[in-house]
Amino acid sequence: MADSYQPIEGGGSLVIAWQIKNKKVLIVGGGNVAAQRIVSVKIGDAQVTLVAPSDGLHPEVRQRIEHGEVVWLDRTFQDKDVEGMDMVLTALDDHDESLRIGHLCRQQRIPVNVADVPDMCDFYFMSQHRDGPLQISVSTNGRGPKLANMIRTTMAQALPPNAGDMVYYMGELRAKVRQWEPKIDQSAKRMGWVTKVCEAWGLDGMARWTEAAAKDSTLIDTLQPYFDSNQIPTLDMVLPQV
């Protein structure tokens, strides 16, 4: 029998959304790259410790310290700093020290990212577009960061201007559906109905519905009869007539 499935192409990464809320993250270094790393992990509500001497701190890093967004150790790295950490990020100009810290973390089975050394990274930072609850990331697996940034920009420009709001209100709709039908054994109905609504309305239709829902919070509740009867309404059936 002929093969039914496409062969798997290796050489990529496992692209996941890593939940790091309240996880302990260590950043070693205080320059521009460290500033970028602080933003990336604080978006995920991590507890960040920064190790770097005061001399040479990037202005943004200094501001994050002054605003209490990170815990700052005003000195160079010490091996004990990795103890108890869930993740370590090095952002140093000292290549040899970065590699040493990377090997130290691997010995202790702590996920580590060594800036500009792909082979020593357990994970990569992707070029990211953020709009409220919407996050879109592009990875080139460490091969072309600038190209990833260009691709991400192109993708973001193709989105409806209220894409972030669209994701928010879709979450609100899903929460309502769970209220309308809370039984666990009805999860297939819930997910199936929401999926069919998205497919029927399309991205542009969802954007129009979101714009209307933002003006009238009761609009979501008007969908309950359609859900109860497992009917997929058209936009004309649910949008206010003007």
Coordinates of C-alpha atoms in Angstrom, one line a residue:
M1 CA 0.0 0.0 0.0
A2 CA 1.3 3.4 -0.9
D3 CA 2.3 5.8 1.9
S4 CA -0.7 7.9 2.9
Y5 CA 1.1 10.6 4.9
Q6 CA 3.8 13.1 4.0
P7 CA 7.3 12.3 5.4
I8 CA 8.2 14.3 8.5
E9 CA 10.8 17.1 7.8
G10 CA 13.2 17.4 10.6
G11 CA 15.5 20.2 11.5
G12 CA 12.9 22.4 13.1
S13 CA 11.9 23.3 16.6
L14 CA 8.9 22.4 18.8
V15 CA 7.0 25.7 18.7
I16 CA 5.0 26.1 21.9
A17 CA 3.6 28.8 24.1
W18 CA 5.7 28.4 27.3
Q19 CA 3.7 29.4 30.4
I20 CA 6.3 31.1 32.6
K21 CA 4.0 33.0 35.0
N22 CA 5.8 33.3 38.4
K23 CA 8.6 31.2 37.1
K24 CA 12.1 32.3 38.2
V25 CA 14.2 33.6 35.2
L26 CA 17.8 34.7 35.4
I27 CA 19.2 37.2 32.9
V28 CA 23.0 37.7 32.9
G29 CA 24.0 40.9 31.3
G30 CA 22.7 44.5 31.2
G31 CA 22.9 45.7 27.6
N32 CA 20.5 46.0 24.7
V33 CA 19.9 42.3 24.3
A34 CA 19.2 42.0 28.1
A35 CA 16.6 44.8 27.6
Q36 CA 14.9 42.8 24.9
R37 CA 14.9 39.6 27.0
I38 CA 13.4 41.5 30.0
V39 CA 10.4 42.5 27.8
S40 CA 10.0 39.0 26.4
V41 CA 9.8 37.2 29.7
K42 CA 7.9 39.9 31.6
I43 CA 5.2 39.6 29.0
G44 CA 4.7 36.1 30.4
D45 CA 4.7 37.5 34.0
A46 CA 7.9 35.8 35.1
Q47 CA 9.9 36.7 38.2
V48 CA 13.1 38.1 36.8
T49 CA 16.5 38.4 38.4
L50 CA 19.1 40.4 36.5
V51 CA 22.9 40.1 37.2
A52 CA 25.0 42.9 35.8
P53 CA 27.4 45.6 37.1
S54 CA 26.0 49.1 37.1
D55 CA 28.6 50.2 34.7
G56 CA 27.3 49.9 31.1
L57 CA 23.6 49.3 31.9
H58 CA 21.4 50.0 28.9
P59 CA 19.0 52.9 29.7
E60 CA 15.9 50.7 29.3
V61 CA 17.4 48.1 31.6
R62 CA 18.1 50.8 34.2
Q63 CA 14.5 52.0 33.9
R64 CA 13.1 48.5 34.4
I65 CA 15.3 48.3 37.5
E66 CA 14.1 51.6 38.8
H67 CA 10.5 50.6 38.3
G68 CA 10.9 47.4 40.2
E69 CA 10.2 45.2 37.3
V70 CA 13.3 43.0 37.9
V71 CA 15.4 42.1 40.9
W72 CA 18.9 43.5 40.3
L73 CA 22.2 42.1 41.5
D74 CA 24.9 44.8 40.9
R75 CA 27.9 42.5 40.2
T76 CA 29.2 40.0 37.7
F77 CA 27.8 36.5 37.5
Q78 CA 28.5 33.8 40.1
D79 CA 27.8 30.2 39.6
K80 CA 25.4 30.1 42.6
D81 CA 23.1 32.5 40.8
V82 CA 21.6 29.7 38.7
E83 CA 20.4 27.8 41.8
G84 CA 16.6 27.5 41.9
M85 CA 16.1 29.1 38.5
D86 CA 13.6 27.8 36.0
M87 CA 15.3 29.5 33.0
V88 CA 18.6 31.3 32.4
L89 CA 19.3 33.8 29.6
T90 CA 22.8 35.1 28.9
A91 CA 23.3 38.4 27.2
L92 CA 27.0 39.0 27.5
D93 CA 29.7 40.4 25.2
D94 CA 32.1 37.8 26.8
H95 CA 31.7 34.8 24.5
D96 CA 33.7 32.4 26.7
E97 CA 31.8 33.3 29.9
S98 CA 28.5 32.9 28.0
L99 CA 29.5 29.4 26.9
R100 CA 30.6 28.5 30.4
I101 CA 27.3 29.6 31.9
G102 CA 25.5 27.7 29.2
H103 CA 27.4 24.5 30.0
L104 CA 26.8 25.1 33.7
C105 CA 23.0 25.3 33.1
R106 CA 23.0 22.1 31.0
Q107 CA 24.8 20.3 33.7
Q108 CA 22.1 21.3 36.1
R109 CA 19.3 20.7 33.6
I110 CA 18.2 24.3 33.5
P111 CA 16.8 25.5 30.2
V112 CA 19.2 28.1 28.8
N113 CA 19.5 30.6 26.0
V114 CA 23.0 31.8 25.1
A115 CA 22.6 34.9 23.0
D116 CA 24.0 34.6 19.5
V117 CA 25.2 31.0 20.0
P118 CA 22.4 28.8 18.5
D119 CA 24.0 25.5 19.4
M120 CA 24.0 26.4 23.0
C121 CA 20.3 27.4 23.1
D122 CA 17.6 25.0 24.4
F123 CA 15.1 27.4 22.9
Y124 CA 15.0 30.5 20.7
F125 CA 13.3 33.9 21.0
M126 CA 11.0 34.4 18.1
S127 CA 10.0 37.7 16.3
Q128 CA 6.7 38.5 17.9
H129 CA 3.6 40.6 17.1
R130 CA 1.5 41.4 20.2
D131 CA -2.0 42.8 20.2
G132 CA -3.7 42.2 23.6
P133 CA -4.3 38.5 23.9
L134 CA -3.1 37.9 20.4
Q135 CA 0.5 36.8 19.9
I136 CA 2.0 35.8 16.6
S137 CA 5.6 34.6 16.5
V138 CA 7.9 33.7 13.7
S139 CA 11.0 31.5 14.1
T140 CA 13.9 30.8 11.7
N141 CA 15.5 28.5 14.2
G142 CA 18.3 30.9 14.8
R143 CA 19.3 31.3 11.2
G144 CA 17.8 34.6 10.2
P145 CA 16.5 36.9 13.0
K146 CA 16.2 39.9 10.7
L147 CA 14.3 37.9 8.1
A148 CA 12.0 36.6 10.9
N149 CA 11.3 40.2 11.8
M150 CA 10.4 41.1 8.2
I151 CA 8.1 38.1 7.9
R152 CA 6.4 38.9 11.2
T153 CA 5.8 42.5 10.1
T154 CA 4.2 41.4 6.8
M155 CA 1.9 39.0 8.6
A156 CA 0.8 41.6 11.1
Q157 CA 0.0 44.1 8.4
A158 CA -2.4 41.5 6.8
L159 CA -4.5 41.3 10.0
P160 CA -7.7 43.2 10.6
P161 CA -6.9 46.3 12.7
N162 CA -9.0 45.0 15.6
A163 CA -7.5 41.5 15.6
G164 CA -6.6 41.7 19.3
D165 CA -10.1 42.6 20.2
M166 CA -11.4 39.8 18.0
V167 CA -9.4 37.3 20.1
Y168 CA -10.7 38.9 23.3
Y169 CA -14.4 38.6 22.3
M170 CA -13.9 35.1 21.0
G171 CA -12.7 34.2 24.5
E172 CA -15.8 35.9 25.9
L173 CA -18.1 33.9 23.5
R174 CA -16.4 30.6 24.5
A175 CA -17.0 31.5 28.2
K176 CA -20.6 32.2 27.4
V177 CA -21.0 28.9 25.6
R178 CA -19.6 27.1 28.6
Q179 CA -22.3 28.8 30.7
W180 CA -25.1 27.9 28.3
E181 CA -24.0 24.2 28.2
P182 CA -21.8 23.4 31.2
K183 CA -22.0 19.6 31.0
I184 CA -18.6 18.0 30.4
D185 CA -20.0 15.5 28.0
Q186 CA -21.2 18.4 25.7
S187 CA -17.7 19.7 25.0
A188 CA -17.8 18.4 21.5
K189 CA -21.0 20.4 20.8
R190 CA -19.5 23.6 22.4
M191 CA -16.2 23.5 20.4
G192 CA -17.9 22.3 17.2
W193 CA -20.4 25.2 17.3
V194 CA -17.8 27.9 17.9
T195 CA -15.5 26.4 15.2
K196 CA -18.4 26.4 12.7
V197 CA -19.2 30.1 13.5
C198 CA -15.6 31.1 12.9
E199 CA -15.5 29.2 9.6
A200 CA -18.9 30.6 8.5
W201 CA -18.1 34.2 9.2
G202 CA -14.5 34.2 8.2
L203 CA -11.8 36.6 9.5
D204 CA -13.5 39.7 8.0
G205 CA -16.9 38.7 9.4
M206 CA -15.4 38.1 12.8
A207 CA -13.9 41.5 12.7
R208 CA -17.3 43.1 11.9
W209 CA -18.9 41.1 14.7
T210 CA -16.2 42.2 17.1
E211 CA -16.7 45.8 16.3
A212 CA -20.4 45.5 17.0
A213 CA -19.8 43.5 20.2
A214 CA -17.4 46.2 21.5
K215 CA -20.2 48.7 21.3
D216 CA -22.9 46.4 22.8
S217 CA -21.9 43.8 25.3
T218 CA -25.3 42.1 25.1
L219 CA -24.7 41.1 21.5
I220 CA -23.0 37.9 22.6
D221 CA -26.1 36.8 24.6
T222 CA -28.2 37.1 21.4
L223 CA -26.3 34.1 20.1
Q224 CA -27.6 31.7 22.7
P225 CA -30.8 30.6 20.8
Y226 CA -28.6 29.7 17.8
F227 CA -26.3 27.6 20.0
D228 CA -29.2 25.9 21.8
S229 CA -30.6 24.8 18.4
N230 CA -27.1 24.1 17.0
Q231 CA -27.7 26.5 14.2
I232 CA -25.0 28.7 12.6
P233 CA -26.4 32.2 12.0
T234 CA -25.3 34.4 9.3
L235 CA -23.8 37.8 10.2
D236 CA -27.0 39.5 8.9
M237 CA -29.0 37.5 11.4
V238 CA -27.0 38.7 14.4
L239 CA -25.6 42.2 13.6
P240 CA -27.6 45.2 14.5
Q241 CA -29.5 46.6 11.5
V242 CA -28.5 50.2 10.6

